PDB file of C-alpha atoms in Angstrom:
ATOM      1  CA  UNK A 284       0.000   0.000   0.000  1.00  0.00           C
ATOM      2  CA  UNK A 285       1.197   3.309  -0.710  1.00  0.00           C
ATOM      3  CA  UNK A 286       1.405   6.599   1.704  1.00  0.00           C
ATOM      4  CA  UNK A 287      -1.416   7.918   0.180  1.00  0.00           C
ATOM      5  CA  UNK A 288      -4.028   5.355   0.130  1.00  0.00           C
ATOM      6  CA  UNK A 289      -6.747   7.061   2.042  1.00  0.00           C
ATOM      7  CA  UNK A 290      -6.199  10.633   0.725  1.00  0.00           C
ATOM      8  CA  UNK A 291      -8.954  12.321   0.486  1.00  0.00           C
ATOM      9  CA  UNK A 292     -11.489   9.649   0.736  1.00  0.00           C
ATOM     10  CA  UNK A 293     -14.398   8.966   3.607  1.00  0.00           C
ATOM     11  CA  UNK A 294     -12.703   6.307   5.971  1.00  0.00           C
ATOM     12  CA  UNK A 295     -15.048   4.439   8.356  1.00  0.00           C
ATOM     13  CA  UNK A 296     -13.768   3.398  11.494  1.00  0.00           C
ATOM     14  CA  UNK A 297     -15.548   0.193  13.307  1.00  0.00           C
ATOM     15  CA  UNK A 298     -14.648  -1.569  17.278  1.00  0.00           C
ATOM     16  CA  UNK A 299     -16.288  -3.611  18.881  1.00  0.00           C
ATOM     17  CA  UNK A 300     -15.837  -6.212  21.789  1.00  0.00           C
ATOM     18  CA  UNK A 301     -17.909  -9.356  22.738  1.00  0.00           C
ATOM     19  CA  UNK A 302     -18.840  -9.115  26.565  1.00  0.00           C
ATOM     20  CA  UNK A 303     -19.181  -6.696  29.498  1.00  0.00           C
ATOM     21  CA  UNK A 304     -16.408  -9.550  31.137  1.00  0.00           C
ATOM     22  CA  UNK A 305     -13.931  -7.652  28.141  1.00  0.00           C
ATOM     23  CA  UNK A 306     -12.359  -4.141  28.674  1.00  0.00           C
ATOM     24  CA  UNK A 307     -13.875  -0.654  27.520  1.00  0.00           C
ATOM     25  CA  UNK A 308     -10.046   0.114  26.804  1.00  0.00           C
ATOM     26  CA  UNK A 309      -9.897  -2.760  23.832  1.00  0.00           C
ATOM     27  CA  UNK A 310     -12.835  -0.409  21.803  1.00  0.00           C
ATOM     28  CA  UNK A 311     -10.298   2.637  22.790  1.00  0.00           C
ATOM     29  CA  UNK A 312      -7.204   0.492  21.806  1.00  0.00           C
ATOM     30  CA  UNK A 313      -8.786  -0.454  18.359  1.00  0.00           C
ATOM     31  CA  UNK A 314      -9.702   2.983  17.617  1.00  0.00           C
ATOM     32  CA  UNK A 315      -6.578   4.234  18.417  1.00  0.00           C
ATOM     33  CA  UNK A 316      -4.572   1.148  16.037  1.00  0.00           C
ATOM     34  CA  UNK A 317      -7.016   1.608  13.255  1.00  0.00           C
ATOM     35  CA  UNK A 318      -6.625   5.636  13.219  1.00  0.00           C
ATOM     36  CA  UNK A 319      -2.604   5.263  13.076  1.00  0.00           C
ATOM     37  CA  UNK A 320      -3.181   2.743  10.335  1.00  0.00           C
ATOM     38  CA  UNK A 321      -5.298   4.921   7.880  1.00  0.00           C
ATOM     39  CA  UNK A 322      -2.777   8.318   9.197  1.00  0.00           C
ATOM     40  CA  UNK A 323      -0.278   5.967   8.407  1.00  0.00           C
ATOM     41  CA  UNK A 324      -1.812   5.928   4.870  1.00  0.00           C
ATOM     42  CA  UNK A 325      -2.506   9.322   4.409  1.00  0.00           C
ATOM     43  CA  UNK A 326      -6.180   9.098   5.569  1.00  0.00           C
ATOM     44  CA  UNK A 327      -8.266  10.804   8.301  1.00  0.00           C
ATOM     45  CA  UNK A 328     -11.066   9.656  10.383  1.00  0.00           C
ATOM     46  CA  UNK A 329     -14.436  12.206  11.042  1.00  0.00           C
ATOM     47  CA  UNK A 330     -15.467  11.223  14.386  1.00  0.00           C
ATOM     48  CA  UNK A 331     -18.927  10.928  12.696  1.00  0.00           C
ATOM     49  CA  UNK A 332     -17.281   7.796  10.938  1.00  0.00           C
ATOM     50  CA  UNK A 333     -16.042   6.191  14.062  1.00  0.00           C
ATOM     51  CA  UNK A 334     -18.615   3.197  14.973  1.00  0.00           C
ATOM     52  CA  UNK A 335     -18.030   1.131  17.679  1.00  0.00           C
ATOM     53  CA  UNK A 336     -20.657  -1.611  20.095  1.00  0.00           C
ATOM     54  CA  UNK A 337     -19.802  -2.274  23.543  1.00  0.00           C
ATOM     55  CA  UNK A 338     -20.697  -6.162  24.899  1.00  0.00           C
ATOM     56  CA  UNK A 339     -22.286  -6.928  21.833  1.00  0.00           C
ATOM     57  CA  UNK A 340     -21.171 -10.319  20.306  1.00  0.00           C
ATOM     58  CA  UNK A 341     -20.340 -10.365  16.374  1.00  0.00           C
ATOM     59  CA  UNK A 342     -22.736 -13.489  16.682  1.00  0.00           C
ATOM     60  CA  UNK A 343     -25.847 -11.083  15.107  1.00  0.00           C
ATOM     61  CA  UNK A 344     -25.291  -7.776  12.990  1.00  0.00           C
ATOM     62  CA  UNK A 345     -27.803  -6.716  14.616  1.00  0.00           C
ATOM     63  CA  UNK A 346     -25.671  -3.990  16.788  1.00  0.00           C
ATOM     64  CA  UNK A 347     -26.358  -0.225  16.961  1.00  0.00           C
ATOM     65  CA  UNK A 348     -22.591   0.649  15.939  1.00  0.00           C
ATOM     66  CA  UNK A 349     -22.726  -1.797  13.475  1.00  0.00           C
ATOM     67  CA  UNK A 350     -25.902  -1.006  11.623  1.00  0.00           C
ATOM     68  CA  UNK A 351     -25.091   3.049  11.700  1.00  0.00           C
ATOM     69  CA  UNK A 352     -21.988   2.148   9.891  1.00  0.00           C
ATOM     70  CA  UNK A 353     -24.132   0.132   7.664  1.00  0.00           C
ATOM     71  CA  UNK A 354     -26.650   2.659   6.690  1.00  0.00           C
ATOM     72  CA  UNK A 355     -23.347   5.267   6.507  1.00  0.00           C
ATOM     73  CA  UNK A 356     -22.216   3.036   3.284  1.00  0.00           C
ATOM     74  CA  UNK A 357     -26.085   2.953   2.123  1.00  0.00           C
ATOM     75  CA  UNK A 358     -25.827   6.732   2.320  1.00  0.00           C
ATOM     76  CA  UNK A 359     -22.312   6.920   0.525  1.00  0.00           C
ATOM     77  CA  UNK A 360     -21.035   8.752   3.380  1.00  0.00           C
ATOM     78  CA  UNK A 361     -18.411   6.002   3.288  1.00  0.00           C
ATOM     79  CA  UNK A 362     -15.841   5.013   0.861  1.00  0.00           C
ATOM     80  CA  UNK A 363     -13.777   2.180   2.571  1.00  0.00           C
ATOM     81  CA  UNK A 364     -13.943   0.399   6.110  1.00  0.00           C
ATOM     82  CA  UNK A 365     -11.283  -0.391   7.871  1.00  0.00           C
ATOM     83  CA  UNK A 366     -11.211  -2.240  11.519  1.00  0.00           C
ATOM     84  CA  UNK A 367      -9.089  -4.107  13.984  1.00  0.00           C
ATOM     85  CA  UNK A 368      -9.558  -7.190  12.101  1.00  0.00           C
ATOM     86  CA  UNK A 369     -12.330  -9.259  10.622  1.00  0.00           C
ATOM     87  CA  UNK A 370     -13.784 -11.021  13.568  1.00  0.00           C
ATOM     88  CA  UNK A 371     -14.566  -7.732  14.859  1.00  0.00           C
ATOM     89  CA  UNK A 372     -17.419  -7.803  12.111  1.00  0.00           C
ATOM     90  CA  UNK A 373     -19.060 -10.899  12.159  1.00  0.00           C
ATOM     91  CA  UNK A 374     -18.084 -14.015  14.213  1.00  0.00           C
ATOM     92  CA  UNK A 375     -21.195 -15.320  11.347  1.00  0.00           C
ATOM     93  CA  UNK A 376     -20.285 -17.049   8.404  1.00  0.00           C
ATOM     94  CA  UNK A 377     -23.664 -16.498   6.799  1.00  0.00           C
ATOM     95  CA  UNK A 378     -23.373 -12.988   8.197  1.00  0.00           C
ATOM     96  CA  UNK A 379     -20.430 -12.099   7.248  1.00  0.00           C
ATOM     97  CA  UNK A 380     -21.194 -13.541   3.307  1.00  0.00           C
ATOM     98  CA  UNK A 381     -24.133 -11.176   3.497  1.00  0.00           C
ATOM     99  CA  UNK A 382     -21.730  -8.584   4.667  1.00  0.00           C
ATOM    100  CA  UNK A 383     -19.274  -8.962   1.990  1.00  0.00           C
ATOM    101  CA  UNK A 384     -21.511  -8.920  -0.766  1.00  0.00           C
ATOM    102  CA  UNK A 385     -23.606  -5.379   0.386  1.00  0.00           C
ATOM    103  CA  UNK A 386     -19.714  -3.993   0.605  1.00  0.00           C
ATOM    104  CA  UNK A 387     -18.855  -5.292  -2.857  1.00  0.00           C
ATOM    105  CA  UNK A 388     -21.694  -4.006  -4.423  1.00  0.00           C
ATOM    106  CA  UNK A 389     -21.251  -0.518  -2.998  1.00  0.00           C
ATOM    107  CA  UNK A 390     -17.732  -0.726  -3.713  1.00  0.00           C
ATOM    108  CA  UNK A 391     -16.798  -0.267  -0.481  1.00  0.00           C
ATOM    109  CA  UNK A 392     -13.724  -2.263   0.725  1.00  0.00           C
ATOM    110  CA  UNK A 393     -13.089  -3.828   4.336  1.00  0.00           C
ATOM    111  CA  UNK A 394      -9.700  -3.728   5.507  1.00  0.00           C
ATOM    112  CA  UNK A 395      -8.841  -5.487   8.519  1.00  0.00           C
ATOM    113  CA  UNK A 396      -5.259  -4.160  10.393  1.00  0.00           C
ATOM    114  CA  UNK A 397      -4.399  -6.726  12.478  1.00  0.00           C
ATOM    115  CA  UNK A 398      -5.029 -10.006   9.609  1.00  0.00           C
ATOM    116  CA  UNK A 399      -4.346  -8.117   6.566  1.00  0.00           C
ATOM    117  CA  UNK A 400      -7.599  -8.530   5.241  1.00  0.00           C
ATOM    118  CA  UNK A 401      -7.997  -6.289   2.153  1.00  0.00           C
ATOM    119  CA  UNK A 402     -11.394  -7.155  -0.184  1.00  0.00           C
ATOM    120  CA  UNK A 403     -10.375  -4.602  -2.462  1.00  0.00           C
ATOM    121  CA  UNK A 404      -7.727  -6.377  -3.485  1.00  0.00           C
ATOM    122  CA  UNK A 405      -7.674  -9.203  -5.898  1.00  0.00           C
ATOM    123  CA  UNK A 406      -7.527 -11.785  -3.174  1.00  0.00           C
ATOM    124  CA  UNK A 407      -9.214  -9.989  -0.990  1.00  0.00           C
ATOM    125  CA  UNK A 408     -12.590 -12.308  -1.607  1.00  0.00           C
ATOM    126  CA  UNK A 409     -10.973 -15.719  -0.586  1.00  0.00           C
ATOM    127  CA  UNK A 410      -9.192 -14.717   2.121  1.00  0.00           C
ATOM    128  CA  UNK A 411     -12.241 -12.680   3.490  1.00  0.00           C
ATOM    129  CA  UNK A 412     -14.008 -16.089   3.327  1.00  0.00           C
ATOM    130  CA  UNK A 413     -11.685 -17.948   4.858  1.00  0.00           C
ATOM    131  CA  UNK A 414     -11.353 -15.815   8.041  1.00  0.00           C
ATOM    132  CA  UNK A 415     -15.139 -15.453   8.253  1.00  0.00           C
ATOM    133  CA  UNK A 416     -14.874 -19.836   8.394  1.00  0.00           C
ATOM    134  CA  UNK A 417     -12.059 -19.331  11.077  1.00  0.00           C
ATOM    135  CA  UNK A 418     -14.097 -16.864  13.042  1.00  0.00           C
ATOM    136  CA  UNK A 419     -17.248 -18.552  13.042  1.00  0.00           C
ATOM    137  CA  UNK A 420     -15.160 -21.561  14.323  1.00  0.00           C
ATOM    138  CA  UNK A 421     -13.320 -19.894  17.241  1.00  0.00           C
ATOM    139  CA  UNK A 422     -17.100 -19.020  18.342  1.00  0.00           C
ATOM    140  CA  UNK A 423     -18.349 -22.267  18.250  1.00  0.00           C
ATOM    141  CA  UNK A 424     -14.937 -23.422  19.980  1.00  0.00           C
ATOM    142  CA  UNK A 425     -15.693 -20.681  22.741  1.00  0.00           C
ATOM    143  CA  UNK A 426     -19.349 -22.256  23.667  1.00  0.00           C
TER     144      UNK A 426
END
């Protein structure tokens, strides 16, 4: 990726974490990775594009955070997504299929920081499917 990646485009932001047992710091800590990420690529974040759920598991979509940032892209007040990593979308394979497709048809890509998980990029498709498999597993693994 080059320096300027994000210039000048509308870069969503989204954190979540699973359970009330889980920090408030890890939706601060996300933020704060995923903001040096996209500075890092010459982007900025509105804090109107910052969408985060507290103690909500990635088990449903349905989440306030999540469905904001949802109707955001709808509303093409958002050109590209970029979170901590994948599972932080959808721990739901279905989901997370559903997910992809909306984004791909708006043209929006999800980029994931920590797993490297670009679908605007060539392999981004496969590899987007293949961590939504791995994160619906380490769900069912956690039951």
């Amino acid at each position: 990726m080059n320096a300027g990646r994000f210039a000048g485009k509308r870069v969503a932001l989204y954190a979540r974490y699973s359970s009330h047992l889980q920090s408030c710091a890890s939706i601060e800590d996300q933020v704060h990775r995923c903001k040096q990420f996209i500075e890092t690529h010459g982007g900025q974040v509105s804090p109107e594009l910052v969408f985060t759920d507290q103690a909500i598991s990635g088990a449903s979509i349905a989440r306030p955070g999540f469905e904001a940032l949802m109707q955001a892209v709808v509303d093409h007040r958002v050109a590209v997504i970029v979170t901590e990593d994948m599972s932080r979308i959808s721990r739901d394979f279905a989901d997370a299929a559903q997910i992809f497709k909306r984004l791909d048809y708006l043209r929006v890509p999800l980029i994931g920081v920590g797993d490297g998980i670009d679908t605007g990029m060539k392999m981004g498709r496969m590899v987007y499917q293949f961590a939504s498999m791995r994160n619906g597993l380490y769900r069912e693994d956690l039951r």
